[in-house]
Amino acid sequence: MTRLALLSASDKTGIVDLAKVLTTEFDFDIISSGGTARTLTEAGIPVTKVSDYTGFPEILGGRVKTLQPRIHGGLLARTDNPDDQKDLADNDIRPIDLVVVNLYPFEQTIAKPDANLTDAIENIDIGGPTMLRSAAKNHAYLTVLCNPGQYEGYLNELRIHNGQPSLEFRAQCARQVFWHTATYDQAIATYLTEQAGDATSERFALSGTQKQPLRYGENPHQPAVWYQTGNQPSGWAAAEKLQGKDLSYNNLVDLEAARRIIAEFPSENGPAAAVLKHTNPCGVAIGESMASTYRRAFEADNVSAFGGIVALNQEIDVETAESLTQTFLECVVAPGCVPAAQEILAKKKNLRVLVLPDLLSGPSQTLRAIAGGFLIQTSDDVQQDVTQWKIVTERQPSEAELTELLFAWRVAKHVKSNAIVVTNESTTVGIGAGQMNRVGAAKIALEQAAEKAEGATLASDGFFPFDDSVRTAAAAGIKAIVQPGGSIRDEDSIKAANELGVIMALTGTRHFLH
């Protein structure tokens, strides 16, 4: 008996070639709906419209076409169940042997800049997921494909197993369907929740598709995998790797930390460069040219920068490429790279060079696993508005000093707490990261800055509980301090700053990073 295939694909990739083989090599009849039926007809492939097969027209502008007993009876019937077979015979229903369905492009629709709620709602597929789930539930008796990448594997199964795919293959396809529909529903639920402005929803779902297995995680004994969220690659999944070895787990973690820092400095405001090691910046600078800015960031701590990660907010030019090849680096990321610069970087075969045009866009939430669950918070992307700061000392900053205070504060936001950042002329000169007390962080940063602390600016991610750090900073030559404020001893720190002639700005916002 001629077998029956149901083809209804939003993504038409490979559908014509599949249908040709099904009809010519394996004697399938094909039923199809809407655009897929038109595509197959135009290609000269015999096809019966779903409405002709069911005897019921498409209605509601195509919203209802496959939600019909002749379709779902053929999907859910068990060929070894006499009662099921009697029902099929009594109702003139043919069993369906193959289902090929992929869904309306919901995620692609909401990704468009001009997307609105109406467009999103219209791209919520109803019949597609229903057919997929029915077929996947009944995979012991039929095959269901939800991705064009499965077509060739299915045809190979037909050829290898005399026209009947193995149960193992059918079960694997069914699992992919349930992951596919789960991801689809999660995208819809997440979008509608975001549209409602519900930042503390009672439910949170996260799904991903494996992009690639990684050699290992933070250490060789830890297996690791890289997953991409959504059907449309974005962020690092969309980055172009121009050269170098595969990215490691630690590379990706460091690259994201680098992206977050460099996103503080949009390219239209001038060149910026950040060099990182273990998610903490070794050096950050802004300047006039990309090459000179990178060199200043690198020289801020050239010992720690060895084997580091570099992020640039403008494309890599020839001069910058020459500088990047002067030492060992793990990764470089920039929004672009001119061809001549790419040729220079190619001399460093193990250097991973990535192009990510949109370095500014990142996740709106951060997630961390804990025993028995996970924690979610909104990303620390509060806008820095110096007009809202309080200058609490007698000495007031000039415009240049205020600009330097803002630069130091932006960098401190991305240093592990407790964090102290010392800057001079828009370049970090000392960083104290991840210390158990703020005094220790200040000592590390000031010792690293050494003579460059003279006339420099200091930023603290949290308030000063005592005036000791202020006095230590002033003794090293610091002339301006920015910190959140909020300590019951703020007056002690302000008094010490006035006594020592140091500017102090209170932001009212802290930036702990754990």
Coordinates of C-alpha atoms in Angstrom, one line a residue:
M1 CA 0.0 0.0 0.0
T2 CA 1.2 3.5 -0.9
R3 CA 2.4 5.3 2.3
L4 CA 1.3 8.7 3.3
A5 CA 3.5 11.7 4.3
L6 CA 2.2 15.0 5.7
L7 CA 4.5 17.9 4.9
S8 CA 3.8 21.4 6.4
A9 CA 7.0 23.4 6.7
S10 CA 7.4 27.1 7.5
D11 CA 11.1 26.7 6.6
K12 CA 11.1 25.4 3.1
T13 CA 14.8 24.5 3.1
G14 CA 15.2 21.1 1.5
I15 CA 11.5 20.3 1.4
V16 CA 11.4 20.0 -2.4
D17 CA 14.3 17.6 -2.6
L18 CA 12.9 15.5 0.2
A19 CA 9.5 15.3 -1.5
K20 CA 11.0 14.3 -4.8
V21 CA 12.8 11.4 -3.3
L22 CA 9.7 10.3 -1.3
T23 CA 7.5 10.2 -4.3
T24 CA 10.0 8.8 -6.9
E25 CA 12.1 6.4 -4.8
F26 CA 9.8 5.3 -2.0
D27 CA 6.3 5.5 -3.4
F28 CA 4.8 8.0 -0.9
D29 CA 1.6 10.1 -1.4
I30 CA 1.9 13.6 0.0
I31 CA -0.6 15.8 1.7
S32 CA 0.3 19.3 2.5
S33 CA -1.2 22.7 3.4
G34 CA -0.8 26.4 2.5
G35 CA 2.6 27.6 1.3
T36 CA 4.2 24.1 1.4
A37 CA 1.5 22.7 -1.0
R38 CA 2.2 25.6 -3.4
T39 CA 5.9 25.1 -3.3
L40 CA 5.6 21.4 -4.1
T41 CA 3.1 22.0 -6.9
E42 CA 5.3 24.6 -8.5
A43 CA 8.1 22.1 -8.4
G44 CA 5.9 19.6 -10.3
I45 CA 5.5 17.2 -7.3
P46 CA 2.1 15.5 -6.9
V47 CA 0.5 16.8 -3.7
T48 CA -3.0 16.7 -2.2
K49 CA -4.1 19.8 -0.2
V50 CA -5.0 19.1 3.4
S51 CA -8.4 20.7 2.8
D52 CA -9.1 18.3 -0.1
Y53 CA -8.0 15.3 1.9
T54 CA -10.1 16.2 5.0
G55 CA -13.1 17.5 3.0
F56 CA -13.1 20.6 5.2
P57 CA -11.8 24.0 4.0
E58 CA -9.2 26.1 5.7
I59 CA -10.9 28.7 7.8
L60 CA -10.2 31.8 9.8
G61 CA -7.6 33.0 7.3
G62 CA -5.7 29.7 7.6
R63 CA -5.7 29.6 11.4
V64 CA -7.6 26.3 11.3
K65 CA -6.6 23.7 8.7
T66 CA -4.9 20.6 10.2
L67 CA -6.9 20.4 13.5
Q68 CA -9.1 17.7 12.1
P69 CA -9.9 14.0 12.9
R70 CA -8.7 12.7 9.5
I71 CA -5.3 14.2 10.3
H72 CA -4.9 13.4 13.9
G73 CA -6.5 10.0 13.5
G74 CA -3.8 9.2 11.0
L75 CA -1.2 10.5 13.4
L76 CA -2.3 8.7 16.5
A77 CA -3.5 5.4 15.2
R78 CA -1.6 2.3 16.4
T79 CA -1.1 -0.1 13.5
D80 CA -1.1 -3.2 15.8
N81 CA -4.3 -2.2 17.6
P82 CA -7.5 -3.7 16.1
D83 CA -9.8 -1.1 17.5
D84 CA -7.7 1.7 16.1
Q85 CA -7.6 0.1 12.7
K86 CA -11.4 -0.4 12.7
D87 CA -11.8 3.3 13.6
L88 CA -9.6 4.2 10.6
A89 CA -11.5 2.0 8.3
D90 CA -15.0 3.2 9.5
N91 CA -14.0 6.8 9.0
D92 CA -12.0 6.5 5.8
I93 CA -8.7 7.6 7.5
R94 CA -5.3 6.7 6.2
P95 CA -2.5 6.1 8.6
I96 CA 0.3 8.7 8.2
D97 CA 3.8 7.2 8.0
L98 CA 5.8 10.4 8.0
V99 CA 5.2 13.9 9.4
V100 CA 7.5 16.8 8.4
V101 CA 6.5 20.0 10.3
N102 CA 8.4 23.1 11.4
L103 CA 6.8 26.0 13.1
Y104 CA 5.8 29.6 12.4
P105 CA 8.9 31.8 12.9
F106 CA 8.0 33.3 16.3
E107 CA 11.5 34.0 17.5
Q108 CA 12.5 35.5 14.1
T109 CA 9.4 37.7 14.3
I110 CA 10.0 39.2 17.7
A111 CA 13.7 39.7 16.9
K112 CA 12.8 42.3 14.2
P113 CA 13.3 45.9 15.3
D114 CA 9.7 46.9 14.4
A115 CA 8.0 43.8 15.9
N116 CA 4.9 44.4 17.9
L117 CA 2.6 42.3 20.0
T118 CA 0.1 41.7 17.2
D119 CA 2.8 40.4 14.9
A120 CA 4.0 38.1 17.7
I121 CA 0.6 36.7 18.4
E122 CA -0.1 35.9 14.7
N123 CA 3.2 33.9 14.6
I124 CA 2.2 31.6 17.5
D125 CA 1.7 28.3 15.7
I126 CA -1.1 26.1 16.9
G127 CA -1.6 23.3 14.4
G128 CA 2.1 22.7 14.0
P129 CA 2.9 21.9 17.6
T130 CA -0.2 19.8 17.9
M131 CA 0.8 17.7 14.9
L132 CA 4.3 17.4 16.1
R133 CA 3.3 16.3 19.6
S134 CA 0.7 13.8 18.2
A135 CA 3.3 12.2 15.9
A136 CA 6.0 12.2 18.5
K137 CA 3.8 10.5 21.0
N138 CA 3.1 7.8 18.4
H139 CA 6.7 7.4 17.2
A140 CA 6.5 3.7 17.7
Y141 CA 4.4 3.6 14.5
L142 CA 5.6 6.6 12.4
T143 CA 8.5 9.1 11.9
V144 CA 8.3 12.8 12.7
L145 CA 10.9 15.4 11.5
C146 CA 11.0 19.0 12.8
N147 CA 14.3 20.2 11.3
P148 CA 15.6 20.2 7.7
G149 CA 18.9 18.9 9.1
Q150 CA 17.1 15.6 9.7
Y151 CA 15.9 14.9 6.1
E152 CA 19.1 13.2 4.8
G153 CA 19.3 11.0 7.9
Y154 CA 15.7 9.9 7.4
L155 CA 16.3 9.0 3.7
N156 CA 19.4 7.1 4.7
E157 CA 17.3 5.2 7.3
L158 CA 14.8 4.3 4.6
R159 CA 17.6 3.0 2.3
I160 CA 19.4 1.1 5.0
H161 CA 16.4 -0.6 6.7
N162 CA 14.3 -1.5 3.6
G163 CA 12.0 1.5 3.7
Q164 CA 11.3 1.4 7.5
P165 CA 13.3 3.6 9.8
S166 CA 14.6 2.0 13.0
L167 CA 12.7 2.5 16.2
E168 CA 15.9 4.0 17.7
F169 CA 15.9 6.7 14.9
R170 CA 12.2 7.4 15.4
A171 CA 12.6 7.7 19.1
Q172 CA 15.5 10.1 18.7
C173 CA 13.4 12.2 16.3
A174 CA 10.5 12.2 18.9
R175 CA 12.8 13.5 21.6
Q176 CA 13.9 16.3 19.3
V177 CA 10.3 17.2 18.7
F178 CA 9.5 17.6 22.4
W179 CA 12.6 19.7 23.0
H180 CA 11.6 21.8 19.9
T181 CA 8.1 22.4 21.1
A182 CA 9.2 23.0 24.7
T183 CA 11.7 25.7 23.5
Y184 CA 9.0 27.2 21.2
D185 CA 6.5 27.5 24.1
Q186 CA 9.2 28.8 26.4
A187 CA 10.1 31.6 23.9
I188 CA 6.4 32.6 23.7
A189 CA 5.9 32.6 27.5
T190 CA 9.1 34.6 28.1
Y191 CA 8.1 37.2 25.5
L192 CA 4.6 37.6 26.8
T193 CA 5.9 37.9 30.4
E194 CA 8.4 40.6 29.2
Q195 CA 5.7 42.4 27.4
A196 CA 3.7 42.5 30.6
G197 CA 6.7 44.0 32.4
D198 CA 6.6 41.1 34.9
A199 CA 10.2 41.0 36.2
T200 CA 9.4 38.6 39.0
S201 CA 7.3 36.0 37.3
E202 CA 6.4 32.9 39.3
R203 CA 8.0 30.8 36.6
F204 CA 11.2 31.0 34.7
A205 CA 12.3 28.7 31.9
L206 CA 15.6 28.4 30.2
S207 CA 16.4 26.2 27.2
G208 CA 19.2 25.9 24.7
T209 CA 20.5 24.0 21.8
Q210 CA 24.0 22.5 21.9
K211 CA 26.3 24.7 19.9
Q212 CA 29.4 22.5 20.6
P213 CA 30.9 20.4 23.3
L214 CA 33.9 22.0 25.0
R215 CA 37.2 20.2 25.8
Y216 CA 36.4 20.7 29.5
G217 CA 35.2 23.3 31.9
E218 CA 37.2 25.4 34.3
N219 CA 39.5 22.3 34.9
P220 CA 40.2 19.2 32.9
H221 CA 38.1 16.9 35.2
Q222 CA 35.0 19.0 34.5
P223 CA 33.0 18.1 31.4
A224 CA 31.4 21.2 29.7
V225 CA 29.1 22.0 26.8
W226 CA 28.2 25.3 25.1
Y227 CA 24.5 25.9 24.5
Q228 CA 22.9 28.5 22.3
T229 CA 19.6 30.1 23.5
G230 CA 16.9 30.6 20.9
N231 CA 16.7 29.5 17.3
Q232 CA 18.4 32.6 16.0
P233 CA 22.1 32.8 16.9
S234 CA 22.9 35.9 19.0
G235 CA 25.8 37.1 21.2
W236 CA 28.8 34.8 21.2
A237 CA 26.9 32.2 19.2
A238 CA 26.7 34.8 16.3
A239 CA 30.3 35.9 16.6
E240 CA 32.6 35.1 13.7
K241 CA 35.9 33.4 14.6
L242 CA 38.5 34.6 12.1
Q243 CA 41.2 32.3 13.4
G244 CA 42.6 30.3 16.2
K245 CA 41.7 27.2 18.2
D246 CA 38.3 26.3 19.5
L247 CA 37.0 28.5 22.3
S248 CA 37.3 27.0 25.8
Y249 CA 34.9 27.3 28.7
N250 CA 37.2 29.8 30.4
N251 CA 37.7 31.7 27.1
L252 CA 33.9 32.2 26.9
V253 CA 33.5 33.3 30.5
D254 CA 36.4 35.8 30.1
L255 CA 35.1 37.0 26.8
E256 CA 31.7 37.8 28.3
A257 CA 33.3 39.7 31.1
A258 CA 35.4 41.6 28.5
R259 CA 32.2 42.4 26.5
R260 CA 30.5 43.8 29.5
I261 CA 33.4 46.1 30.3
I262 CA 33.8 47.4 26.7
A263 CA 30.0 47.9 26.4
E264 CA 30.5 50.7 28.9
F265 CA 32.3 52.6 26.2
P266 CA 30.3 52.9 22.9
S267 CA 32.5 53.3 19.8
E268 CA 31.1 56.6 18.8
N269 CA 32.6 58.1 22.0
G270 CA 36.1 57.2 20.9
P271 CA 38.4 54.2 21.1
A272 CA 38.4 52.0 24.3
A273 CA 40.4 48.8 25.1
A274 CA 40.2 46.3 28.0
V275 CA 42.6 43.6 28.8
L276 CA 41.3 40.9 31.2
K277 CA 42.5 37.9 33.1
H278 CA 40.2 35.5 35.0
T279 CA 37.2 37.9 34.4
N280 CA 39.0 40.9 36.1
P281 CA 40.5 43.7 34.1
C282 CA 44.2 44.0 34.1
G283 CA 44.0 47.3 32.2
V284 CA 41.4 49.5 30.7
A285 CA 41.9 52.7 28.7
I286 CA 40.1 55.2 26.4
G287 CA 42.0 57.4 24.0
E288 CA 42.4 59.0 20.6
S289 CA 43.5 56.0 18.4
M290 CA 42.7 52.3 18.8
A291 CA 46.4 51.3 18.7
S292 CA 47.6 53.8 21.3
T293 CA 44.6 53.0 23.5
Y294 CA 45.3 49.3 23.4
R295 CA 49.0 49.8 24.2
R296 CA 48.0 51.9 27.3
A297 CA 45.6 49.3 28.5
F298 CA 48.2 46.6 28.0
E299 CA 51.0 48.5 29.7
A300 CA 48.7 49.2 32.7
D301 CA 49.7 45.7 33.9
N302 CA 51.7 43.9 31.2
V303 CA 52.7 41.1 33.5
S304 CA 49.1 40.1 34.2
A305 CA 48.1 40.8 30.6
F306 CA 50.3 37.9 29.4
G307 CA 47.8 35.2 28.2
G308 CA 44.9 37.5 28.6
I309 CA 41.7 38.5 26.8
V310 CA 41.5 41.7 24.8
A311 CA 38.2 43.6 23.9
L312 CA 38.2 46.6 21.6
N313 CA 35.2 48.8 20.9
Q314 CA 36.3 49.7 17.4
E315 CA 37.6 47.6 14.4
I316 CA 41.1 46.2 14.5
D317 CA 43.3 48.3 12.1
V318 CA 46.8 47.5 10.9
E319 CA 48.7 49.4 13.7
T320 CA 46.6 47.8 16.4
A321 CA 47.1 44.3 14.9
E322 CA 50.9 44.9 14.9
S323 CA 50.7 45.7 18.7
L324 CA 48.4 42.7 19.4
T325 CA 51.0 40.3 17.9
Q326 CA 53.8 41.5 20.2
T327 CA 52.8 39.2 23.1
F328 CA 50.9 36.0 23.9
L329 CA 47.2 36.6 24.1
E330 CA 44.4 34.0 24.3
C331 CA 41.6 35.9 22.6
V332 CA 40.9 39.3 20.9
V333 CA 37.3 40.5 20.2
A334 CA 36.3 43.6 18.3
P335 CA 33.3 44.7 16.2
G336 CA 35.4 44.4 13.0
C337 CA 38.8 43.7 11.5
V338 CA 40.2 45.2 8.3
P339 CA 41.6 42.6 5.9
A340 CA 45.2 43.8 6.2
A341 CA 45.0 43.5 9.9
Q342 CA 43.7 40.0 9.6
E343 CA 46.7 39.0 7.6
I344 CA 49.0 40.3 10.3
L345 CA 47.1 38.5 13.1
A346 CA 47.3 35.3 11.1
K347 CA 51.0 35.1 12.1
K348 CA 49.8 34.2 15.6
K349 CA 48.1 30.9 14.7
N350 CA 46.9 30.1 18.2
L351 CA 45.4 33.5 18.8
R352 CA 41.7 33.4 18.7
V353 CA 40.3 36.4 16.9
L354 CA 36.6 37.1 17.0
V355 CA 34.4 39.6 15.3
L356 CA 31.2 40.5 17.2
P357 CA 29.6 43.6 15.6
D358 CA 27.2 44.1 18.5
L359 CA 29.3 44.3 21.6
L360 CA 26.8 46.4 23.4
S361 CA 23.9 43.9 23.6
G362 CA 23.9 41.4 26.4
P363 CA 21.6 39.5 28.6
S364 CA 19.0 41.5 30.6
Q365 CA 19.3 38.9 33.4
T366 CA 22.0 36.9 35.1
L367 CA 21.6 33.4 36.4
R368 CA 23.5 31.4 39.0
A369 CA 22.9 27.8 40.0
I370 CA 22.7 26.9 43.7
A371 CA 21.8 23.6 45.4
G372 CA 18.2 22.8 44.7
G373 CA 17.6 25.8 42.4
F374 CA 19.0 28.9 40.8
L375 CA 19.1 32.7 41.4
I376 CA 18.1 35.3 38.8
Q377 CA 18.8 39.0 38.9
T378 CA 18.5 41.8 36.4
S379 CA 21.8 42.7 34.9
D380 CA 23.8 45.6 36.5
D381 CA 23.2 48.0 33.6
V382 CA 22.1 51.1 35.4
Q383 CA 23.0 54.2 33.5
Q384 CA 25.7 56.4 35.0
D385 CA 24.4 59.9 35.4
V386 CA 27.0 62.2 37.0
T387 CA 24.4 64.9 37.5
Q388 CA 22.8 62.8 40.2
W389 CA 26.1 62.3 42.1
K390 CA 26.7 64.3 45.2
I391 CA 30.0 66.1 45.5
V392 CA 30.3 66.1 49.3
T393 CA 33.7 67.8 49.8
E394 CA 34.7 71.4 49.9
R395 CA 36.9 70.9 46.8
Q396 CA 34.8 70.5 43.7
P397 CA 35.9 68.6 40.6
S398 CA 36.7 70.3 37.3
E399 CA 35.0 69.0 34.1
A400 CA 38.2 66.9 33.4
E401 CA 38.3 65.5 36.9
L402 CA 34.6 64.6 36.8
T403 CA 35.2 62.8 33.5
E404 CA 38.1 60.8 35.1
L405 CA 35.9 60.0 38.1
L406 CA 33.2 58.6 35.7
F407 CA 35.8 56.5 33.9
A408 CA 37.1 55.0 37.1
W409 CA 33.6 54.3 38.3
R410 CA 32.7 52.5 35.1
V411 CA 35.7 50.2 35.4
A412 CA 35.1 49.5 39.1
K413 CA 31.7 48.2 38.3
H414 CA 33.3 45.2 36.5
V415 CA 36.0 44.3 39.1
K416 CA 35.2 41.5 41.6
S417 CA 34.3 42.8 45.1
N418 CA 35.8 44.1 47.2
A419 CA 37.1 46.3 44.4
I420 CA 39.4 49.4 44.2
V421 CA 40.3 51.0 40.9
V422 CA 43.0 53.7 40.5
T423 CA 43.1 55.6 37.2
N424 CA 45.1 58.4 35.7
E425 CA 44.5 60.1 32.3
S426 CA 41.7 57.7 31.4
T427 CA 43.9 54.6 32.0
T428 CA 43.8 52.2 34.9
V429 CA 47.1 52.2 36.8
G430 CA 46.1 50.0 39.8
I431 CA 43.4 47.5 40.5
G432 CA 42.6 45.6 43.7
A433 CA 40.1 42.9 43.0
G434 CA 38.2 40.3 45.1
Q435 CA 39.7 41.1 48.5
M436 CA 38.1 40.2 51.8
N437 CA 38.4 43.7 53.0
R438 CA 38.4 47.1 51.3
V439 CA 41.7 48.2 53.0
G440 CA 43.5 45.3 51.4
A441 CA 42.0 46.0 48.0
A442 CA 43.1 49.7 48.3
K443 CA 46.7 48.7 49.3
I444 CA 47.0 46.3 46.3
A445 CA 45.7 48.9 43.9
L446 CA 47.9 51.7 45.3
E447 CA 51.0 49.6 45.4
Q448 CA 50.5 48.6 41.8
A449 CA 49.9 52.3 40.8
A450 CA 53.1 53.3 42.7
E451 CA 54.2 56.8 41.5
K452 CA 51.3 56.9 39.0
A453 CA 49.0 57.3 42.0
E454 CA 50.1 61.0 42.3
G455 CA 47.2 63.1 41.2
A456 CA 45.2 60.0 40.3
T457 CA 41.5 59.1 40.9
L458 CA 40.3 56.2 43.0
A459 CA 37.0 54.3 42.7
S460 CA 35.5 51.9 45.3
D461 CA 32.6 49.6 44.3
G462 CA 31.2 49.8 47.9
F463 CA 31.2 52.5 50.6
F464 CA 34.1 53.1 53.0
P465 CA 33.1 51.8 56.5
F466 CA 36.0 53.9 58.0
D467 CA 38.2 56.7 56.9
D468 CA 41.3 54.6 56.8
S469 CA 41.1 53.9 53.1
V470 CA 40.7 57.6 52.4
R471 CA 43.8 58.5 54.4
T472 CA 45.8 55.7 52.7
A473 CA 44.7 56.9 49.3
A474 CA 45.6 60.5 50.0
A475 CA 49.0 59.5 51.4
A476 CA 49.7 57.8 48.0
G477 CA 48.8 60.9 46.1
I478 CA 45.1 60.3 45.2
K479 CA 43.3 63.6 44.5
A480 CA 39.8 62.4 43.8
I481 CA 37.6 59.5 45.1
V482 CA 34.3 58.2 43.9
Q483 CA 32.3 55.7 46.0
P484 CA 28.6 54.9 46.6
G485 CA 28.3 56.3 50.1
G486 CA 25.7 55.0 52.6
S487 CA 27.9 54.1 55.5
I488 CA 26.9 55.3 59.0
R489 CA 30.5 56.7 59.1
D490 CA 30.3 58.6 55.8
E491 CA 30.9 61.9 57.7
D492 CA 34.3 60.5 58.9
S493 CA 35.4 59.8 55.3
I494 CA 34.2 63.2 54.1
K495 CA 35.9 64.9 57.0
A496 CA 39.2 63.1 56.2
A497 CA 38.8 64.1 52.5
N498 CA 38.3 67.7 53.4
E499 CA 41.3 67.7 55.7
L500 CA 43.5 66.2 53.0
G501 CA 42.2 68.2 50.1
V502 CA 40.7 65.3 48.2
I503 CA 37.6 65.5 46.1
M504 CA 34.9 63.0 47.0
A505 CA 31.8 62.0 44.9
L506 CA 29.0 59.8 46.2
T507 CA 27.1 58.0 43.5
G508 CA 24.3 56.6 45.6
T509 CA 24.7 53.3 43.7
R510 CA 27.0 50.4 44.6
H511 CA 28.4 47.8 42.2
F512 CA 29.2 44.6 44.1
L513 CA 30.2 41.8 41.8
H514 CA 30.4 38.4 43.3

